[in-house]
Short mmCIF file of C-alpha atoms and ligand atoms in Angstrom, two decimals:
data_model
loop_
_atom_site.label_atom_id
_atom_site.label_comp_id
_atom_site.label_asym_id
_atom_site.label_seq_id
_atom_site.Cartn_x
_atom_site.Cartn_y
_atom_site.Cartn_z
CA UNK A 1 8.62 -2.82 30.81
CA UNK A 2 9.19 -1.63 27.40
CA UNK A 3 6.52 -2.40 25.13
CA UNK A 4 7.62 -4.15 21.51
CA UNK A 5 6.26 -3.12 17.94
CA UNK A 6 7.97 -3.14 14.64
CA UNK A 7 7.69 -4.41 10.93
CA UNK A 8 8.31 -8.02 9.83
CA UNK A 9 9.61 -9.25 6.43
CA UNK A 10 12.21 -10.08 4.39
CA UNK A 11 14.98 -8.58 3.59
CA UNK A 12 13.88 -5.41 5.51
CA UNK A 13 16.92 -2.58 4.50
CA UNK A 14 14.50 -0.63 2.45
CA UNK A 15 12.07 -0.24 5.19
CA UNK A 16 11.15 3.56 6.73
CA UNK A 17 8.65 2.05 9.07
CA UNK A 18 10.90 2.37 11.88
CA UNK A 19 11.75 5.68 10.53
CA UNK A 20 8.27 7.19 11.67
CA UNK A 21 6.33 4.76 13.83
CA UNK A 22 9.24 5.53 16.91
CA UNK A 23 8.65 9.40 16.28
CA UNK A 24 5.08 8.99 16.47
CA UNK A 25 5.60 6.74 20.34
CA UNK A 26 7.77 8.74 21.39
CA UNK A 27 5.45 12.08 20.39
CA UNK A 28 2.72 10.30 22.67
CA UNK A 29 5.26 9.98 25.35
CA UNK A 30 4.36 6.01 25.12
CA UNK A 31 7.26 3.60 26.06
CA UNK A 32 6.94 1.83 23.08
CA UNK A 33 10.17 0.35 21.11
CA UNK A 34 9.48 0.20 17.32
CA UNK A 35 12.01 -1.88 15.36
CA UNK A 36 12.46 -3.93 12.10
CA UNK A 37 12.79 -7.58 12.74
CA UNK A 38 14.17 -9.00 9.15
CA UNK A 39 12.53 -12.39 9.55
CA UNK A 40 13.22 -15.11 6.83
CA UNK A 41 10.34 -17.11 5.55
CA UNK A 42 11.38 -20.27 8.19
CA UNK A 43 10.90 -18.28 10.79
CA UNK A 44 7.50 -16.63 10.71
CA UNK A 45 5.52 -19.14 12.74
CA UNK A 46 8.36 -18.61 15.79
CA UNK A 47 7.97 -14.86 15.50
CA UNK A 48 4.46 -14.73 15.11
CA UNK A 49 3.91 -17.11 17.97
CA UNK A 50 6.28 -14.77 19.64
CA UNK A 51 4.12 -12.12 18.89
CA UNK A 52 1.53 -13.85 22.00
CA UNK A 53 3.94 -12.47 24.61
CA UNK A 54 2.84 -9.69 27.17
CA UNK A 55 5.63 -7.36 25.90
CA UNK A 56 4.08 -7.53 22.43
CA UNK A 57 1.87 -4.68 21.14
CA UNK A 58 1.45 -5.83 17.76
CA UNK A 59 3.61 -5.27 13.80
CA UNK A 60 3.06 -4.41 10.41
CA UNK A 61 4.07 -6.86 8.14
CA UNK A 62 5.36 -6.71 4.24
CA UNK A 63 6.97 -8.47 1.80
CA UNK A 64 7.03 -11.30 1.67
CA UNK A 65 4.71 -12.73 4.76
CA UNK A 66 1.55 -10.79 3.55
CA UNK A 67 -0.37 -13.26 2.67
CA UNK A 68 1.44 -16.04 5.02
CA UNK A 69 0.42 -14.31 7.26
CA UNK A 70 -3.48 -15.00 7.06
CA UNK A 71 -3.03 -18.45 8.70
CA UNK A 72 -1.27 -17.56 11.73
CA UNK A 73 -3.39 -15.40 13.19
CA UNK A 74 -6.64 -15.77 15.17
CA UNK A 75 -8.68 -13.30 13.72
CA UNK A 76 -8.80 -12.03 10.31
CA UNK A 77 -10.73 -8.41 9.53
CA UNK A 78 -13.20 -8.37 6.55
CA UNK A 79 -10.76 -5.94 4.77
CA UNK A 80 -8.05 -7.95 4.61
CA UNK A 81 -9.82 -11.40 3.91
CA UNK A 82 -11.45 -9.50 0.66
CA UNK A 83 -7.36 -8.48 0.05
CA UNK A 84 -6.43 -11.69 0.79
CA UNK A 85 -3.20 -10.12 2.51
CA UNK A 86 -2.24 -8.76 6.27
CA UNK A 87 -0.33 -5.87 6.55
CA UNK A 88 -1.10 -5.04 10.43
CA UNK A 89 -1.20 -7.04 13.23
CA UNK A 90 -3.01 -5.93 16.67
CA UNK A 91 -2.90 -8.07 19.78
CA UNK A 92 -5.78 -8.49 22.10
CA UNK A 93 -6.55 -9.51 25.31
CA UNK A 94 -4.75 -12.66 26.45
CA UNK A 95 -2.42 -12.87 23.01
CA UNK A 96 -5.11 -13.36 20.95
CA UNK A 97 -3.67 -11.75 17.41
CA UNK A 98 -6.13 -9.95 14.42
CA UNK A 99 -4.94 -9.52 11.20
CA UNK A 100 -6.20 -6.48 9.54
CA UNK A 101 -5.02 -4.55 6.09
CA UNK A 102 -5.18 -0.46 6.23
CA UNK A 103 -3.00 -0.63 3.00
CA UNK A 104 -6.77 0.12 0.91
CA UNK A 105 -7.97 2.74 3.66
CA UNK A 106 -4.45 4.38 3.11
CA UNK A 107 -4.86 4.56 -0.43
CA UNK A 108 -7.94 6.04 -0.39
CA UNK A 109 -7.06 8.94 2.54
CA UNK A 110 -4.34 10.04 0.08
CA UNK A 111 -6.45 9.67 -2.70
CA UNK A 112 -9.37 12.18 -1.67
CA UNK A 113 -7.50 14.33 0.58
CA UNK A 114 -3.67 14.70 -1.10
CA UNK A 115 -4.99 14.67 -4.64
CA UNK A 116 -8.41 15.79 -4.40
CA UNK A 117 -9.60 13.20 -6.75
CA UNK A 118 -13.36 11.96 -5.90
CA UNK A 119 -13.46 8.32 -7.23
CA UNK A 120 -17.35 7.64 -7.47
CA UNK A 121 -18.66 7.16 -10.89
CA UNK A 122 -15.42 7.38 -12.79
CA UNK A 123 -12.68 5.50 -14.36
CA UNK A 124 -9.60 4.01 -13.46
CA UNK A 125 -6.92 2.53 -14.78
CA UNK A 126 -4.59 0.36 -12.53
CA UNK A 127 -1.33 -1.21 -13.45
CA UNK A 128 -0.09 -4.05 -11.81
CA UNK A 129 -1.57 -7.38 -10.34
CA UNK A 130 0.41 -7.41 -7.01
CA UNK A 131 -0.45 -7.40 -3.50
CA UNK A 132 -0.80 -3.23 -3.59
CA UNK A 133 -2.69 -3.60 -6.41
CA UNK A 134 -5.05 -5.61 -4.95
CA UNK A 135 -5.85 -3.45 -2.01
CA UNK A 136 -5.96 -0.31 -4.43
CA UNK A 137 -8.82 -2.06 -6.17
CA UNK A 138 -10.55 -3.19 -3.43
CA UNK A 139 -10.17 0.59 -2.41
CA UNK A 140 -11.98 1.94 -6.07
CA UNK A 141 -14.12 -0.46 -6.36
CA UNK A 142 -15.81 0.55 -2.71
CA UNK A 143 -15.69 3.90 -3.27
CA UNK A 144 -17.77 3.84 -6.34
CA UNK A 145 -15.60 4.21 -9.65
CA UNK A 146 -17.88 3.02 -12.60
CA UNK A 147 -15.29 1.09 -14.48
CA UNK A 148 -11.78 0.25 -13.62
CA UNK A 149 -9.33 -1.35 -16.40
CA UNK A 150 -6.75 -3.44 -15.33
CA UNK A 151 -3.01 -4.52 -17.05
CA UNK A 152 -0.51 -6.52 -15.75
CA UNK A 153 2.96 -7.55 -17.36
CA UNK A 154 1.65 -11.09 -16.67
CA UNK A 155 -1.35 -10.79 -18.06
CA UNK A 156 -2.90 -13.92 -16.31
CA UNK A 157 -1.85 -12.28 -12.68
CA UNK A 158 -4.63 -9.55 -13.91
CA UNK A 159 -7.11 -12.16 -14.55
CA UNK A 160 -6.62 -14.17 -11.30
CA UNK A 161 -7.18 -10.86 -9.67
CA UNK A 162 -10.23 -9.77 -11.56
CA UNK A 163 -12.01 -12.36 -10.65
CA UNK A 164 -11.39 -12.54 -7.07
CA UNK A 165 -13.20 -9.11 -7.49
CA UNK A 166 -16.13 -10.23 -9.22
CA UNK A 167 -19.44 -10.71 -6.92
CA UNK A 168 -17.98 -8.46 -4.22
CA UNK A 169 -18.87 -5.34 -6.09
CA UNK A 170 -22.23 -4.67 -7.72
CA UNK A 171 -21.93 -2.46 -10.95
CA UNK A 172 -18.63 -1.16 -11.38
CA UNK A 173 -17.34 -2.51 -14.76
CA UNK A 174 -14.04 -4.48 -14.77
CA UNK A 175 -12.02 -5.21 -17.64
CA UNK A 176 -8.28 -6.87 -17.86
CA UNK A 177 -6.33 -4.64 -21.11
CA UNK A 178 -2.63 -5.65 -22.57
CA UNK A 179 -0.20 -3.44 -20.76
CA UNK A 180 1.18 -1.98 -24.02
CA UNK A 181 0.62 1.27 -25.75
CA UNK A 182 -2.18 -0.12 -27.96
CA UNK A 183 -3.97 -1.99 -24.85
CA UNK A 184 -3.69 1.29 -22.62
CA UNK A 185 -4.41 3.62 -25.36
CA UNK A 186 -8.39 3.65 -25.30
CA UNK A 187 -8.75 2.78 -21.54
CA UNK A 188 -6.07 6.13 -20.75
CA UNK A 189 -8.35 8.55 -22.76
CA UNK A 190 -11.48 7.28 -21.51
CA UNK A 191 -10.39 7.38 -17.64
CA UNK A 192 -9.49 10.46 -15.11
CA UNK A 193 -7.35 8.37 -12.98
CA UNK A 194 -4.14 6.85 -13.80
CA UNK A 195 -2.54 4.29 -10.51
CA UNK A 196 1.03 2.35 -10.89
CA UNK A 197 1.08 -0.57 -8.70
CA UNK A 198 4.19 -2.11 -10.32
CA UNK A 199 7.51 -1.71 -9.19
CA UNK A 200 8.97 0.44 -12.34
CA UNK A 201 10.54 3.65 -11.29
CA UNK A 202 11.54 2.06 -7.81
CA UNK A 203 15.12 3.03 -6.40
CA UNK A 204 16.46 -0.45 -6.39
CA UNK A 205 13.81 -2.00 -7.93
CA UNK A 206 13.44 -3.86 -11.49
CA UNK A 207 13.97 -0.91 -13.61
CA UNK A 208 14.13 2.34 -11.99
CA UNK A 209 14.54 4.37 -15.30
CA UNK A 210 11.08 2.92 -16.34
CA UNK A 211 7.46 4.63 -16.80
CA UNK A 212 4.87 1.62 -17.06
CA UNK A 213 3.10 3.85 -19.68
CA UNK A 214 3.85 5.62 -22.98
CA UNK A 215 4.37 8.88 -22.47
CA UNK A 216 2.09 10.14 -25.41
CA UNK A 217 -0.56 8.30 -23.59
CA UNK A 218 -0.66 10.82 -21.03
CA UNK A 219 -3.09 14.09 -20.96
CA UNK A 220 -4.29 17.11 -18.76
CA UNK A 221 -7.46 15.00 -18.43
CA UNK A 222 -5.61 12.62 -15.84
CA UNK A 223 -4.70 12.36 -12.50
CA UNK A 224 -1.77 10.00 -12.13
CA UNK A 225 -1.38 8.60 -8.82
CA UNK A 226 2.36 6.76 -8.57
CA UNK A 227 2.58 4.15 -5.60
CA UNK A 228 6.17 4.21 -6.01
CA UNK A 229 7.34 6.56 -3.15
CA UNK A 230 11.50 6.03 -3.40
CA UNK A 231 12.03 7.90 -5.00
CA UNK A 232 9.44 11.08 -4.51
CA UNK A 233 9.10 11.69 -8.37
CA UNK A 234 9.38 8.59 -10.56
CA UNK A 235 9.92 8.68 -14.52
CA UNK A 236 5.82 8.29 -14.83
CA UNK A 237 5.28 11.45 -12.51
CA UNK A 238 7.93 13.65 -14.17
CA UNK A 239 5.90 12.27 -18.03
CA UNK A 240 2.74 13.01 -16.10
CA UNK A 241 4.36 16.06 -15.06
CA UNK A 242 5.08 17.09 -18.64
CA UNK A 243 1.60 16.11 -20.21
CA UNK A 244 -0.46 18.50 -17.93
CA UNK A 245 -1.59 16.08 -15.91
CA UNK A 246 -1.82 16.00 -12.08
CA UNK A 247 0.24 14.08 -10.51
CA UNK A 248 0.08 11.84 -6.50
CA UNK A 249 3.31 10.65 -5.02
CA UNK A 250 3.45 7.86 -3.09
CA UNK A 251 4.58 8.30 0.05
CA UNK A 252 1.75 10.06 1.92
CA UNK A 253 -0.26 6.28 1.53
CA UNK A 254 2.44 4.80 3.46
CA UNK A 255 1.88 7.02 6.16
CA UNK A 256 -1.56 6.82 5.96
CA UNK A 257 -1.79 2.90 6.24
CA UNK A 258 1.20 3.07 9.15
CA UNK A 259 -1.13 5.70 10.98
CA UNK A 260 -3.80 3.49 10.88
CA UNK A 261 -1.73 0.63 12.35
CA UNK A 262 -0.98 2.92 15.19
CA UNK A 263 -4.23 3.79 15.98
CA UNK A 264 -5.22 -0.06 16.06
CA UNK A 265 -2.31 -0.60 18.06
CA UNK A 266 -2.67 2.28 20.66
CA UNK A 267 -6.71 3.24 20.39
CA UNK A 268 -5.21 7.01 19.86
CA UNK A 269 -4.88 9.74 16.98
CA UNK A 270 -1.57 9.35 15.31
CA UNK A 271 0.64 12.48 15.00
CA UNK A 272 0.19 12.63 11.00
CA UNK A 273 2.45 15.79 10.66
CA UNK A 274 5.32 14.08 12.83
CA UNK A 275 4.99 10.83 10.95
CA UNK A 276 5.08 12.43 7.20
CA UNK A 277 7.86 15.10 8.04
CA UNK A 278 10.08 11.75 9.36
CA UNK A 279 8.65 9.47 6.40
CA UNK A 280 10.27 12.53 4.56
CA UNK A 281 13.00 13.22 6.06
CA UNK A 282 13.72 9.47 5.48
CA UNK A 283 13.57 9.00 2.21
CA UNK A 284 16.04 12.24 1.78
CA UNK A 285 18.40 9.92 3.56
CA UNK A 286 18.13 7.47 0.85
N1 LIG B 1 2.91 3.88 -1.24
C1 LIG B 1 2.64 2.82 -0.52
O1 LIG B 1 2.15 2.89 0.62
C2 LIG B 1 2.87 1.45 -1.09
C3 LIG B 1 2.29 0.33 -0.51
C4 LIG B 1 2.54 -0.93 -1.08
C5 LIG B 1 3.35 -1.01 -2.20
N2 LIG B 1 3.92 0.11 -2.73
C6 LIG B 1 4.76 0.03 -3.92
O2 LIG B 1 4.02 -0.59 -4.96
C7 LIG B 1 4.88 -1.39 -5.77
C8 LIG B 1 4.30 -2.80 -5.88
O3 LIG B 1 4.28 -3.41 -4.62
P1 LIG B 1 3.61 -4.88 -4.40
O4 LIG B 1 3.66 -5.13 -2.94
O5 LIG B 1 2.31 -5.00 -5.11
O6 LIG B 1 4.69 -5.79 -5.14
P2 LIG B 1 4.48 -7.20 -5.85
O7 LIG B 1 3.36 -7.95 -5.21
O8 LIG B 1 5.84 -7.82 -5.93
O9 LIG B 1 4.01 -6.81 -7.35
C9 LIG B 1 4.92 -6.21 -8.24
C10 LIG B 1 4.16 -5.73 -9.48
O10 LIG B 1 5.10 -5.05 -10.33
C11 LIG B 1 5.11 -5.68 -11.62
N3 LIG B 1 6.46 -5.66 -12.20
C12 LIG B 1 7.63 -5.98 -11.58
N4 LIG B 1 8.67 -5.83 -12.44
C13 LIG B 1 8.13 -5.39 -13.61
C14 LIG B 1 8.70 -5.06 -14.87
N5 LIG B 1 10.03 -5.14 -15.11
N6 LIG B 1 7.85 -4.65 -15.86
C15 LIG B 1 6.52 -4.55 -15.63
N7 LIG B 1 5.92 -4.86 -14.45
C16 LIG B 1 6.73 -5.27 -13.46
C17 LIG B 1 4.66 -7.10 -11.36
O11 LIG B 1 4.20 -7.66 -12.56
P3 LIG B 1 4.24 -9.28 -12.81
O12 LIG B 1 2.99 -9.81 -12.19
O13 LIG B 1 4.28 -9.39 -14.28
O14 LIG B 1 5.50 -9.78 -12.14
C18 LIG B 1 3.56 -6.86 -10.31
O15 LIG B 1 2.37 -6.43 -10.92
C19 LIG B 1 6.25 -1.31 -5.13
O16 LIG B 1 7.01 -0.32 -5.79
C20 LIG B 1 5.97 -0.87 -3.71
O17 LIG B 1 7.05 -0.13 -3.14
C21 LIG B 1 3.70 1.34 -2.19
#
């Protein structure tokens, strides 16, 4: 029997999931079919109950059933309670499903390893108030930055998320700025590290043309990490780019967080060089 994984959400066209999670079965020689199952919000609980069967390894899940998510499963990690979003799904012994979230874990791999930046007593700035930004903060916040600003087009989204952060993390400094140039201004020349959590500079996305920042905000001093990873080098990477600064694309993180979903799924190394040369290769194809 041919064992079923894949990604759930909705709509699911811009997904590469399937693009390297089959590469990375098939690499093991493990008769595994990885698909995207575009499942509308009326139909989670059938899928997810689905999800019990013996032919059933587990998913990943995105947009928008992250948080639905939660509910319908039986166990929920620590991770992805303190998230308050699911992005992998493992099944256990006799259906019995655990929700997890790698999406912080990813961040941070990518962080330290891809652009050598060593969090721990420094500061960050993060835009956005989403569900990425959410696990990015979770992600600096355990690894020891010393303050981390935070700005949000909706400026109340920042606060809600602020203080879901408050009393889980002893001395790190957390403040919510204006997302303009004279709220960023200060908090940009006082930090080393620079993450976009909205969707500006997304293919497809609300404004693709868009950096979240003023360019002349920007300095050498920074490393600017972009989450955005269609396409490779956004409008705030190329400005990063241009002010000396060094800059993180965002596509190794998705790798990261699906290779950690395999190895939950399978209890074995993922191929990382198979997965991010297909994750590339993908997004070519775009
Ligand atoms: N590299 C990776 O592995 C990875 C993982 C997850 C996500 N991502 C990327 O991260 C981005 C955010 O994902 P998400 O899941 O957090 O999405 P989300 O929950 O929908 O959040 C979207 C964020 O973008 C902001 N935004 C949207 N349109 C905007 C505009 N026109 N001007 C200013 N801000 C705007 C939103 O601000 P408001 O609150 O004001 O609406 C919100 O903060 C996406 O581009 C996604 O592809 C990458």
């Amino acid at each position: 029997m041919t064992i079923r994984c894949g990604v759930i959400g909705y709509p699911l066209a811009h997904s590469i999931s399937p693009a390297f999670q089959q590469p990375a079965f098939d690499y093991l020689g493990l008769d595994v079919s990885y698909r995207a199952y575009e499942t509308p919000p009326g139909a989670l609980g059938a899928f997810m109950q689905g999800l019990r069967g013996e032919e059933w390894l587990g998913c990943n899940v995105t947009i928008p059933h992250k948080r639905e998510v939660l509910d319908l499963v039986d166990d929920v990690t620590e991770e992805a309670r303190l998230i308050g979003a699911v992005n992998t799904v493992a099944k256990g012994p006799a259906g019995r499903l655990t929700g997890d979230n790698t999406d912080a874990a990813g961040f941070l791999k990518a962080l330290i390893e891809d652009a050598g930046f060593e969090p721990r007593g420094r500061g960050a700035v993060l835009l956005g108030a989403g569900g990425a930004a959410l696990a990015v903060a979770v992600a600096l916040l355990r690894a020891g930055v010393s303050r981390l600003w935070i700005a949000n087009r909706t400026a109340p989204r920042a606060d809600v998320l602020a203080r879901s952060l408050v009393g889980h993390f002893d001395g790190a400094r957390l403040e919510v700025v204006a997302m303009d140039g004279q709220g960023l201004r200060r908090p940009l020349a006082e930090a080393s590290l620079l993450v976009n959590s909205t969707s500006l500079g997304m293919a497809h996305g609300p404004d693709p043309d868009a950096s979240p920042v003023p360019p002349s905000l920007l300095g050498p001093h920074l490393v600017v990490y972009d989450l955005v990873y269609n396409p490779p080098q956004t409008p705030l990477l190329e400005a990063a780019s241009r002010a000396g600064a060094r800059g993180q694309e965002g596509l190794p993180m998705l790798i990261y967080q699906g290779a950690l979903a395999f190895e939950r799924w399978t209890g074995r190394p993922a191929p990382l060089a198979v997965m991010m040369e297909r994750g590339r290769r993908a997004l070519r194809g775009r």
